[in-house]
Coordinates of C-alpha atoms and ligand atoms in Angstrom, one line a residue:
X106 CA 79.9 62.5 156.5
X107 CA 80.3 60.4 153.0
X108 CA 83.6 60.6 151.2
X109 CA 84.0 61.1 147.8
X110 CA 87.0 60.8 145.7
X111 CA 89.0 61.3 142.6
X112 CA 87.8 59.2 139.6
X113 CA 91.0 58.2 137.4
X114 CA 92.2 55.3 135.5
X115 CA 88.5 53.5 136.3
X116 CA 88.8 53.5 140.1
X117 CA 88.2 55.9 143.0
X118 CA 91.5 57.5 144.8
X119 CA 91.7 60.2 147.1
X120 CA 94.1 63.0 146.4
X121 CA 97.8 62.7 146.7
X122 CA 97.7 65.8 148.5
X123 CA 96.3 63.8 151.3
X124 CA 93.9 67.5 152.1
X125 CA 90.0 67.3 151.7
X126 CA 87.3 70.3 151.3
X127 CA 84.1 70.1 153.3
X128 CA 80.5 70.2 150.8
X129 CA 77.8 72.1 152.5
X130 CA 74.2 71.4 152.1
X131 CA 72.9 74.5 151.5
X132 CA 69.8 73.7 152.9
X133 CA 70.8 72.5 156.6
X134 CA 73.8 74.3 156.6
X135 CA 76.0 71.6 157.3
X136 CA 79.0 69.5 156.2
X137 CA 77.6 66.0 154.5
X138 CA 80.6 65.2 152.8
X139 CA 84.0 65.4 151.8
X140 CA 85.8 65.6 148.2
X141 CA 89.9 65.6 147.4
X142 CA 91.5 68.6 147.1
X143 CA 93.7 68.0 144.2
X144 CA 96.5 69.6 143.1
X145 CA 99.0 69.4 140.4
X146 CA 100.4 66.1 141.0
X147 CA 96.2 65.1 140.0
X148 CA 96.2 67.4 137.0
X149 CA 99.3 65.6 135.6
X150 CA 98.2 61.9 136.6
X151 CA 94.5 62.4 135.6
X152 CA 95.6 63.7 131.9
X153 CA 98.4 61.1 131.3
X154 CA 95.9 58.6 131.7
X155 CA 93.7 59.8 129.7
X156 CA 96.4 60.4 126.6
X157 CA 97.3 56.8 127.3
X158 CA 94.0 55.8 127.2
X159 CA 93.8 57.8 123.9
X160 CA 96.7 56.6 122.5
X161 CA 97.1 53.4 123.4
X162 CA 94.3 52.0 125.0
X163 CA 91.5 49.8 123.9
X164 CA 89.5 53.1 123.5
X165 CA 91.8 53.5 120.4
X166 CA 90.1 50.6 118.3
X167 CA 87.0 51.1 119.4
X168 CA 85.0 51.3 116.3
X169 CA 83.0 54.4 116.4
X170 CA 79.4 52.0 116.6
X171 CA 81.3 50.2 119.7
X172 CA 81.9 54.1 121.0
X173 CA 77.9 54.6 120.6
X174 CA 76.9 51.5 122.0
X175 CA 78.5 52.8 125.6
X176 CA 77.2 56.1 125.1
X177 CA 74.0 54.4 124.8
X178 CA 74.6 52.3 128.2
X179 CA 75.8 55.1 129.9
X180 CA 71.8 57.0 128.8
X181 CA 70.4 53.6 130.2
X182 CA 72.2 53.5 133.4
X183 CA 71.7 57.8 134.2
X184 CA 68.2 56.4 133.7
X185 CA 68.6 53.7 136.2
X186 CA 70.6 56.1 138.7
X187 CA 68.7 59.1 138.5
X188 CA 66.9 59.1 142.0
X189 CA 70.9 58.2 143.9
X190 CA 72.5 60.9 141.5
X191 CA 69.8 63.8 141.4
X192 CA 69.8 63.7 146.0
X193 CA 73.4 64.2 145.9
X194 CA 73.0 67.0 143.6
X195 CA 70.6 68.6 145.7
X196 CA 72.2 67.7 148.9
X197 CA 75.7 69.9 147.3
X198 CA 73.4 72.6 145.1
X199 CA 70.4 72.7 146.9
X200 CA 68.3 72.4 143.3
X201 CA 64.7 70.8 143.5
X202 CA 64.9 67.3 143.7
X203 CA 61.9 67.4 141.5
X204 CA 63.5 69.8 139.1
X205 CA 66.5 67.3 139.2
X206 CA 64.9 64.1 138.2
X207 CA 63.2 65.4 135.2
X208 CA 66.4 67.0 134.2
X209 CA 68.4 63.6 135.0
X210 CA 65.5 62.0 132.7
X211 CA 66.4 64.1 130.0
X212 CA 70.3 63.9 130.2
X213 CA 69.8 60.4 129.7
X214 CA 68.3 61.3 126.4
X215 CA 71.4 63.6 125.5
X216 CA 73.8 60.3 125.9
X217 CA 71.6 58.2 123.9
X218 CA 71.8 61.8 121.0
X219 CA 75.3 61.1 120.6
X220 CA 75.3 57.8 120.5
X221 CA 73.5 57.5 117.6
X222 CA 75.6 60.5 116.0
X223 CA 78.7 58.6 116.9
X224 CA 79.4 56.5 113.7
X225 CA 77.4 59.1 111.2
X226 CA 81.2 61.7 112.1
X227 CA 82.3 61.2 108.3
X228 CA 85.1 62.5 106.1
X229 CA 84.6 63.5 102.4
X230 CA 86.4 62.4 99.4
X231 CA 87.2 65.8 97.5
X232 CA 87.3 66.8 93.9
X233 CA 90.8 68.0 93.6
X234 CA 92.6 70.4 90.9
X235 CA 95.7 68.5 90.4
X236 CA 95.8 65.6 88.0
X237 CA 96.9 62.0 89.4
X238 CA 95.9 63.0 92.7
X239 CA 93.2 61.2 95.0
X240 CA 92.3 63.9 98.3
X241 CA 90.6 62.9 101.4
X242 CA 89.5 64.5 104.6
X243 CA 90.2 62.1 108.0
X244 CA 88.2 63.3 110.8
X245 CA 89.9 62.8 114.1
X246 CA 89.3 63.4 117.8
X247 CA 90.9 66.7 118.6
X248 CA 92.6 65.0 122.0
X249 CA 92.2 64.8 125.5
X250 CA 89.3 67.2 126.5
X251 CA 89.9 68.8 129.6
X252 CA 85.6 70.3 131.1
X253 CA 86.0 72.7 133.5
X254 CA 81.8 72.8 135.3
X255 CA 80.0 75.1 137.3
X256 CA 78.4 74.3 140.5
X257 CA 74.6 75.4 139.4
X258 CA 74.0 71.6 137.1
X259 CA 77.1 69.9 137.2
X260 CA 75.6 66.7 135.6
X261 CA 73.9 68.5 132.8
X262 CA 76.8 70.1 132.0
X263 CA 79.0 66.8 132.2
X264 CA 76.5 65.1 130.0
X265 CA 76.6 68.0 127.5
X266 CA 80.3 68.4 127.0
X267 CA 81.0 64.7 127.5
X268 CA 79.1 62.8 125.5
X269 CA 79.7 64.6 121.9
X270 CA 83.5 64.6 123.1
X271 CA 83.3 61.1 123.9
X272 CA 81.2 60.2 120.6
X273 CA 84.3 62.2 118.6
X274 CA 86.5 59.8 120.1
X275 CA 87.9 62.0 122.4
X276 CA 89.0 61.1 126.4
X277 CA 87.9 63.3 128.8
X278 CA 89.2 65.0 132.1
X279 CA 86.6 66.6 134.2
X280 CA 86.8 68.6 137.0
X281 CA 83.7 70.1 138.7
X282 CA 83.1 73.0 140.8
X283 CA 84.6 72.9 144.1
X284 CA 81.2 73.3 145.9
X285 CA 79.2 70.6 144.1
X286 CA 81.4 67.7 143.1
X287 CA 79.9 64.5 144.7
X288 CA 77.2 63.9 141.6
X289 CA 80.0 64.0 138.8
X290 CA 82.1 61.7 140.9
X291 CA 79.3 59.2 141.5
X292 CA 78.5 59.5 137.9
X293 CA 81.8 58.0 136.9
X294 CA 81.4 54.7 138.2
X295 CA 78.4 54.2 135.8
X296 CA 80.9 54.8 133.1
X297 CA 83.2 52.0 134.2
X298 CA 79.6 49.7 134.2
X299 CA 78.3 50.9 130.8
X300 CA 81.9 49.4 129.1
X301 CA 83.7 52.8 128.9
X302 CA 87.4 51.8 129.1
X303 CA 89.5 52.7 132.2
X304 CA 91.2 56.5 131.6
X305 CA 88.5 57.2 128.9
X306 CA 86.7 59.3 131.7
X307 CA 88.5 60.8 134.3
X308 CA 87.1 63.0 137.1
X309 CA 89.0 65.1 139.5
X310 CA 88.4 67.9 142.1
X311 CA 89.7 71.0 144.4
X312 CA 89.8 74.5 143.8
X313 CA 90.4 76.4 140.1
X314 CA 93.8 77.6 141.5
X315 CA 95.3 74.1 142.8
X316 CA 94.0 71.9 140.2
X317 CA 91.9 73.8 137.5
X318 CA 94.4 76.1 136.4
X319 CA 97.4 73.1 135.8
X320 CA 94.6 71.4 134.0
X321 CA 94.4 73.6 131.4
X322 CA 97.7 74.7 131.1
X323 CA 98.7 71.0 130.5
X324 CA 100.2 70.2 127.1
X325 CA 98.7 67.6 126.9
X326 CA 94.9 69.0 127.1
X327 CA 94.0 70.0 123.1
X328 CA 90.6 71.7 124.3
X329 CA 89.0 73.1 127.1
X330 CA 85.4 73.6 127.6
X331 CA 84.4 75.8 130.2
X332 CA 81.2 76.6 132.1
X333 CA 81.3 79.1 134.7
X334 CA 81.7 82.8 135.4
X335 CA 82.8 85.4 132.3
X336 CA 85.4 86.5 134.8
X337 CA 86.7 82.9 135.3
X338 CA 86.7 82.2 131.9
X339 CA 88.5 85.3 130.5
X340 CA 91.3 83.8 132.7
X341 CA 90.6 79.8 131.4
X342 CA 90.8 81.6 127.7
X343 CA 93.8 83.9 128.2
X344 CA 95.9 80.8 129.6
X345 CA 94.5 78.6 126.8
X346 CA 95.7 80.6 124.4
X347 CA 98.9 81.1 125.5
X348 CA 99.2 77.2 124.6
X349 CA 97.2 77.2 121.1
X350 CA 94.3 74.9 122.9
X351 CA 90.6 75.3 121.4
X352 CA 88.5 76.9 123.7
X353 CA 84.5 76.5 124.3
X354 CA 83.6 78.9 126.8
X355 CA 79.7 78.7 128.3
X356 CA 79.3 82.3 130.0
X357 CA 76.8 84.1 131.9
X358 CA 73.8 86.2 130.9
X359 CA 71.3 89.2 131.7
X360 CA 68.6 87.7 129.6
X361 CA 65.8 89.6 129.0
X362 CA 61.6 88.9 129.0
X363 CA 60.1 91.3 126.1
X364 CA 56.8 91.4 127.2
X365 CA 54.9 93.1 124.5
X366 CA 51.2 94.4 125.1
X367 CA 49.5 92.0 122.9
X368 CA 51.2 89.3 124.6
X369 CA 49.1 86.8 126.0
X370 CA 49.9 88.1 129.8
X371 CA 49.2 84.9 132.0
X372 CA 51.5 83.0 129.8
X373 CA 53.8 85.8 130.0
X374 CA 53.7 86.3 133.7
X375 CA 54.4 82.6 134.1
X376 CA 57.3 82.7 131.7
X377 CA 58.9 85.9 133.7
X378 CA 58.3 84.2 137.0
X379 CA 59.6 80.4 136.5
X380 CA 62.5 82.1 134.3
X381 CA 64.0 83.9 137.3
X382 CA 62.8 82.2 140.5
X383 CA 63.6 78.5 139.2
X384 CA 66.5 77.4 140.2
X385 CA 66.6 80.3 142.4
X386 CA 67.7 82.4 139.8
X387 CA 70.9 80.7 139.7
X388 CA 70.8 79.8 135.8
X389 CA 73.0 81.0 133.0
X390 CA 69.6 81.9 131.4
X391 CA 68.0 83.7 134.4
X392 CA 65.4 86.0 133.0
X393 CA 66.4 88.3 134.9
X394 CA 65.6 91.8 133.2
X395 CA 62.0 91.9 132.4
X396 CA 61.6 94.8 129.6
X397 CA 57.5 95.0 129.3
X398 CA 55.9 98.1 126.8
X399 CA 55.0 100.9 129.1
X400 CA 51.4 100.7 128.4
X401 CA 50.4 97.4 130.2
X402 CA 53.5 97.7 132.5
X403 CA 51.3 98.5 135.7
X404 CA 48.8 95.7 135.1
X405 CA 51.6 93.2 134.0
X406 CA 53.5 94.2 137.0
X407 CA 50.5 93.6 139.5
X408 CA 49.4 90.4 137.6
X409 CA 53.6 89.2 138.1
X410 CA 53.3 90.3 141.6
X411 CA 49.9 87.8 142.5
X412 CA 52.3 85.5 140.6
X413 CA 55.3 85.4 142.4
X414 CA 53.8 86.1 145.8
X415 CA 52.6 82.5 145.7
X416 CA 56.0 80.9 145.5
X417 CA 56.9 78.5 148.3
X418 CA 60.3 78.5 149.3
X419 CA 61.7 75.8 150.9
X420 CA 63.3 72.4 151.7
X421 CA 64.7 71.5 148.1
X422 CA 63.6 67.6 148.5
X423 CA 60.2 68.2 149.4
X424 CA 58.0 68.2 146.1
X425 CA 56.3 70.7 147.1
X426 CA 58.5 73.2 147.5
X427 CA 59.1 75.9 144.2
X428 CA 62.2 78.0 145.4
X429 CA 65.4 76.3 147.5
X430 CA 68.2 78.1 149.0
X431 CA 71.4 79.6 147.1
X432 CA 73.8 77.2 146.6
X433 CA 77.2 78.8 148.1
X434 CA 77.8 81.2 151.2
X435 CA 79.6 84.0 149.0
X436 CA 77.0 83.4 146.3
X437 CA 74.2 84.3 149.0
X438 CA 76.5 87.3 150.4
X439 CA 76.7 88.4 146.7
X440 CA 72.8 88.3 146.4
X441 CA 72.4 90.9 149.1
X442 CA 74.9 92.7 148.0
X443 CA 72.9 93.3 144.9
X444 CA 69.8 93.5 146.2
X445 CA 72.0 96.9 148.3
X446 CA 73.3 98.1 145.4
X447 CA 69.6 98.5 143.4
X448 CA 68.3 100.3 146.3
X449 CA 71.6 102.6 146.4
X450 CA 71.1 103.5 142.8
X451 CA 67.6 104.4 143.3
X452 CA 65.4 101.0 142.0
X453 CA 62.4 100.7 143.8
X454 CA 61.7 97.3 146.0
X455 CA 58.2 95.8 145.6
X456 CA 59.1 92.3 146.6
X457 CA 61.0 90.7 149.1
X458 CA 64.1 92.3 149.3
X459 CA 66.1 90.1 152.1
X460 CA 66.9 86.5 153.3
X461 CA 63.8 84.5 153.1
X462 CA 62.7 83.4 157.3
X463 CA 60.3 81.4 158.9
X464 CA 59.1 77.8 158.5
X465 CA 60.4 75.4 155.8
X466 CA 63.6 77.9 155.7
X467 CA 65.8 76.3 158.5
X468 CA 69.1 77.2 159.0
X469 CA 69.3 77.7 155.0
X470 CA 70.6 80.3 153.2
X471 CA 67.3 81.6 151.3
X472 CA 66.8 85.0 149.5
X473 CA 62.7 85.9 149.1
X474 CA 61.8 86.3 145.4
X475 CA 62.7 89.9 144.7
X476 CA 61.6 92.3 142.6
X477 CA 63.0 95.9 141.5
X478 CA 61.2 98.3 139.8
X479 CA 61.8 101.8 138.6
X480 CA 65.2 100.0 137.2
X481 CA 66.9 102.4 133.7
X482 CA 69.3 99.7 132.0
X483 CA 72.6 101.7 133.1
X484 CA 72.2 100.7 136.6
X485 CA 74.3 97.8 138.0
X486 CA 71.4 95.5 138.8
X487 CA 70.6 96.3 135.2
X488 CA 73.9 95.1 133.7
X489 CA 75.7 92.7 135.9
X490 CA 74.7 89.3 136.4
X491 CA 73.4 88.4 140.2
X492 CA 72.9 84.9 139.5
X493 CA 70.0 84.7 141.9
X494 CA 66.5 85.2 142.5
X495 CA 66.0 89.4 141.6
X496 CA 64.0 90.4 138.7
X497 CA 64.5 94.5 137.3
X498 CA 61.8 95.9 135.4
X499 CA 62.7 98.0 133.0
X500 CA 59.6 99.7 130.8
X501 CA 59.8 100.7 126.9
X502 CA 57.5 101.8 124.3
X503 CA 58.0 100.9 120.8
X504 CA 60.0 97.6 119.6
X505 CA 62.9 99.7 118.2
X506 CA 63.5 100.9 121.8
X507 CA 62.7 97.1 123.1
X508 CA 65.8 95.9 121.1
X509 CA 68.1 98.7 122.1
X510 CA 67.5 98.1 125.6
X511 CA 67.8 94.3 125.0
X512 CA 71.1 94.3 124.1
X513 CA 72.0 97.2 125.8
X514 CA 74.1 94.8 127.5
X515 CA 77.5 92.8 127.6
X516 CA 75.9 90.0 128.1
X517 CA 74.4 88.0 125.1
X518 CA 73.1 84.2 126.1
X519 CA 69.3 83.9 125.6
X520 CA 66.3 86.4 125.5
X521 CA 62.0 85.4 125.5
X522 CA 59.7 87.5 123.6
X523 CA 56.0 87.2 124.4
X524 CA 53.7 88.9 121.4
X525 CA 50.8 87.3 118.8
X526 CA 52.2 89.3 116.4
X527 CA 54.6 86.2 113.8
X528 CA 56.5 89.1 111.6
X529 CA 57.3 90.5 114.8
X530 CA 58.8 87.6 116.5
X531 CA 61.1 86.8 113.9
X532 CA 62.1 90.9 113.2
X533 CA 62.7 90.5 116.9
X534 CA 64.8 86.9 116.8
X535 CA 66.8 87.9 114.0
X536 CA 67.5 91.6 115.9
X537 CA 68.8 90.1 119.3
X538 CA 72.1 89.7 119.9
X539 CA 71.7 86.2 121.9
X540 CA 72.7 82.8 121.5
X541 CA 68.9 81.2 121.9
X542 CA 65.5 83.3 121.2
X543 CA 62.6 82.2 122.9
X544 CA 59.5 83.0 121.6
X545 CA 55.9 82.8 123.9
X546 CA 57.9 80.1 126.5
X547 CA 61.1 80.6 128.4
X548 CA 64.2 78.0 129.9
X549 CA 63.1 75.3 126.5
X550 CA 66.1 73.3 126.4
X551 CA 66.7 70.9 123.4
X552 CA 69.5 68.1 122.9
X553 CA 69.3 69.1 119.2
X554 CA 69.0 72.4 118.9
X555 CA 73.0 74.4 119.6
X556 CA 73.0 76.3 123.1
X557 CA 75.9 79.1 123.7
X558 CA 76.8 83.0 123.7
X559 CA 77.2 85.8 122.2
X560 CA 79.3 88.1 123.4
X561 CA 80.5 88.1 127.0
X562 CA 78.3 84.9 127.7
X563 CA 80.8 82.7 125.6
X564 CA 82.2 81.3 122.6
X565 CA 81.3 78.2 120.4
X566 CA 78.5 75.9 120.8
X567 CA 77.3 72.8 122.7
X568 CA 74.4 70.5 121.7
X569 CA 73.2 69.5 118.3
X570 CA 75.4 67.9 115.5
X571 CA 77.4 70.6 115.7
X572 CA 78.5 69.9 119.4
X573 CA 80.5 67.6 117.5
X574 CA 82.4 69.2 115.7
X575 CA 84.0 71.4 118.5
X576 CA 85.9 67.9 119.0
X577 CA 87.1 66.8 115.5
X578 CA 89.9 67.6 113.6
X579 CA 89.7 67.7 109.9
X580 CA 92.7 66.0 108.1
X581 CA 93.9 66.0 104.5
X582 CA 95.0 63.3 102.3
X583 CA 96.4 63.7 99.2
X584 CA 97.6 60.6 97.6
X585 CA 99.5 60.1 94.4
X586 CA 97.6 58.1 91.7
X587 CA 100.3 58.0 89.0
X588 CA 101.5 54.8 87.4
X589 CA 104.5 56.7 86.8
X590 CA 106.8 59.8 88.1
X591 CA 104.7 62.6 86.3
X592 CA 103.8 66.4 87.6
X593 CA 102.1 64.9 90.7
X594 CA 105.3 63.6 91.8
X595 CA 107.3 66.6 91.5
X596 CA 107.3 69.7 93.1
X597 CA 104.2 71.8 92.3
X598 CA 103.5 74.8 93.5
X599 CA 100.5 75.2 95.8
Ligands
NAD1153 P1 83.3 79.9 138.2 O1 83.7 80.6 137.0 O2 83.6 80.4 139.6 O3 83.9 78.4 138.2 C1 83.7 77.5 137.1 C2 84.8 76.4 137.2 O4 86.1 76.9 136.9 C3 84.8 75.7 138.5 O5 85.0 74.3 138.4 C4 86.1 76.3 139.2 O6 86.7 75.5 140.1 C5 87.0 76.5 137.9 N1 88.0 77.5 138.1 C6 88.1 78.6 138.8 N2 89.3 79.2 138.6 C7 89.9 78.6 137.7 C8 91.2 78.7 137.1 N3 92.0 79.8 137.3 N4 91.6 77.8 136.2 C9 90.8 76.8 135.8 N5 89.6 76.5 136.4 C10 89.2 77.4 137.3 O7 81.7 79.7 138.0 P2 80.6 79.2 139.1 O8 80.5 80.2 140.1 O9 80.9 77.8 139.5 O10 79.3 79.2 138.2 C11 78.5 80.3 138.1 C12 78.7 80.9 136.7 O11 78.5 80.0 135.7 C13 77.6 82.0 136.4 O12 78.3 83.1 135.9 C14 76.7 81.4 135.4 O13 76.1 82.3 134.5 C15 77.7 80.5 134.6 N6 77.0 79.4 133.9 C16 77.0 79.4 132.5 C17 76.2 78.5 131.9 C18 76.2 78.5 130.3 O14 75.9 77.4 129.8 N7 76.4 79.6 129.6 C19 75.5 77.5 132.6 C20 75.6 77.5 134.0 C21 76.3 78.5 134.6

């Protein structure tokens, strides 16, 4: 059993609670390690070292081409790292350990992003309507960042809220989900090595109730950004609020395929299939409503069902393996529960349908690759997020009717649309109340290009230059140019 603890002020420390909590491996079953359950006494320790470091620290002076050239390092060394830091993903999340190294690749390049952004964050000198007066805008790291992850990609979403806050200036307290917390607290180390001032980064763990919830009612956090559950986060939001923090809030979905009949339908099958039984379904962006015009739904249908017939579920480390297990016990309890509540509301079955058995599967908790059809879009399986691997198919016949039952939901994260036809992809992207449009691919990810929701799936935006911004404040300067006591020097009304 390895032991993992709490990263604060630059060095490893368990909790001062002196309790632990078990990680399973989702895939064996068992306990392989053990993280701190923290508690409030963390919360307060972890964020006054970080408003130290903020305040008073080295971090302070850094010049903000000194803050990119650790950002960089820290790219190079996820680089170095990514083979140690992807297995003990996989070993707390179960995720492909292929899937995992190409993502770790490509968080590197997020770091190295906002590296380079770092010392481009400028202010403007404004034209101003008042004689004698020289205005200026400062921008300035909003504060100590608190990130608050989910257990599904805990490093992808550490690299994607950390680096722009750290590039603003910003420190940073993260704590990651309770059931996969190892990887961020490995990760931590390789800030220390890259030249990332002691108390810049922080990382601490336990349950949302101990720690997460004194975290963000700290007055010393200035903003939290959340990944997680739309339930979870109404709660992170309300109790933000109630302090005047900034919120970023990354939600959940009930994205949709549009798979229209002139579609090119082996690209389209593929999209459908890789965007809900990747990961096991247990993505933000799951695909997990396909709509498809009524006229090629049969054939699409049986061409989806040759398609994810083939997928080989399995041990998450072996390369050959497509599908691994669901992450959590109550997330696999909720799984079935869905897949009972389609069949109680009348959606017909025509794949899988229960936990996955036989060889490969071990002691693991697996779910086949499911599939519902006969699905309308007021059923439950239609509207709530599973987060796992069940696809409902859901037929319609014109585009007008496409878009009403694409966001027919509360949900509003990404949606794919699979047609020839240009003019209709972009009536189509400019009609769907989502966050990201994909059009002929699904699950595209981009450093530069802004990722969040509409709706229930969230609030604000991370990646991009304007990942930034969620982390600046914008301060005015109005100096007095007069040689002499004139009207700029007295009182003048605004
Ligand atoms: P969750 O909401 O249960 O937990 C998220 C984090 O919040 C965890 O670290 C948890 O410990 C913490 N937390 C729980 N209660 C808290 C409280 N009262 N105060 C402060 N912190 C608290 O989410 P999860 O089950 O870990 O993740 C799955 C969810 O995440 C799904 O809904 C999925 O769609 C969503 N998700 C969204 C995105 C996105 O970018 N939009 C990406 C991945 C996952």
């Amino acid at each position: 059993m390895q032991t993992f603890e709490h990263w604060i002020a630059g060095t490893y420390a368990p909790s001062r609670s002196g309790e632990w909590i078990e990680s399973v491996d989702p895939y064996s079953g068992k306990a392989w390690a053990r993280i701190p359950r923290g508690n409030r006494e963390d919360a307060d320790h972890a964020v006054s070292v970080a408003k130290d470091a903020m305040t008073s620290g080295p971090w302070a002076s850094f010049t903000a081409t000194q803050r990119g050239k650790v950002l960089r390092k820290i790219g190079d060394l996820v680089l170095e790292h990514a083979r140690d830091l992807a297995e003990l993903e996989v070993r707390d999340n179960g995720k492909l350990l292929a899937e995992m190294l190409g993502s770790l690749k490509y968080k590197a390049e997020y770091w190295h992003y906002y590296a380079g952004l770092a010392d481009k964050i400028e202010g403007s000198v404004m034209p101003i309507d008042k004689p004698d007066l020289f205005g200026f805008t400062l921008r300035e790291p909003v504060g100590v960042v608190l990130a608050l992850t989910a257990w599904n990609s805990p490093l992808t979403f550490l690299a994607i809220k950390c680096a722009p806050a750290l590039a603003a200036g910003c420190s940073v307290v993260v704590k990651p989900s309770e059931f996969s917390s190892s990887s961020s607290l490995a990760f931590a180390r390789l800030t220390k090595e890259a030249g990332l001032p002691d108390g810049v980064l922080n990382v601490v763990t336990g349950y949302g109730a101990d720690i997460g919830a004194p975290l963000v009612e700290h007055r010393d956090i200035a903003h939290v950004t959340f990944t997680g559950s739309d339930t979870t986060g109404a709660k992170v939001y309300e109790a933000a609020a109630r302090h005047m923090k900034r919120v970023a809030m990354e939600l959940g979905g009930k994205s949709p395929n549009v798979v229209f009949d002139d579609a090119d339908l082996d690209r389209a099958a593929a999209g459908v299939v890789s965007g809900i039984f990747g990961a096991a379904g247990q993505m933000c962006t799951a695909g997990s409503r396909l709509l498809v015009q009524n006229s090629i739904k049969e054939a699409f249908t049986d061409r989806l069902l040759a398609m994810a017939r083939t997928v080989k579920v399995g041990d998450p480390m072996d390369a050959a393996t497509q599908m691994g297990p669901i992450s959590t016990a109550p997330q696999f309890r909720k799984v079935l529960d869905y897949i009972d509540i389609a069949r109680s509301e009348g959606a017909r079955c025509i794949l899988g349908g229960k936990p996955a058995e036989g060889p490969g599967v071990g002691a693991g908790q697996f779910v086949e690759p499911t599939i519902f059809t006969d699905v309308t879009n007021d059923m439950r399986i239609a509207q709530e997020e599973v987060f796992g691997p069940v696809l409902s198919i859901i037929g319609f016949d014109d585009e007008a009717q496409a878009i009403e039952l694409a966001n027919g939901v509360a949900y509003g994260l990404a949606a794919g649309v699979w047609t020839k036809d240009v003019g209709r992809l972009i009536r189509m992207s400019k009609a769907l109340e989502v966050g990201t449009v994909w059009g002929n691919t699904y699950r595209t990810y981009s450093f530069m290009m802004p990722f969040g929701g509409m709706k229930r799936s969230g609030v604000g935006r991370e990646n991009g230059i304007e990942a930034i911004e969620e982390f600046l404040e914008t301060k005015s300067v109005m100096i007095s140019t007069a040689a002499d006591a004139g009207p700029a020097n007295n009182f003048v009304p605004r």
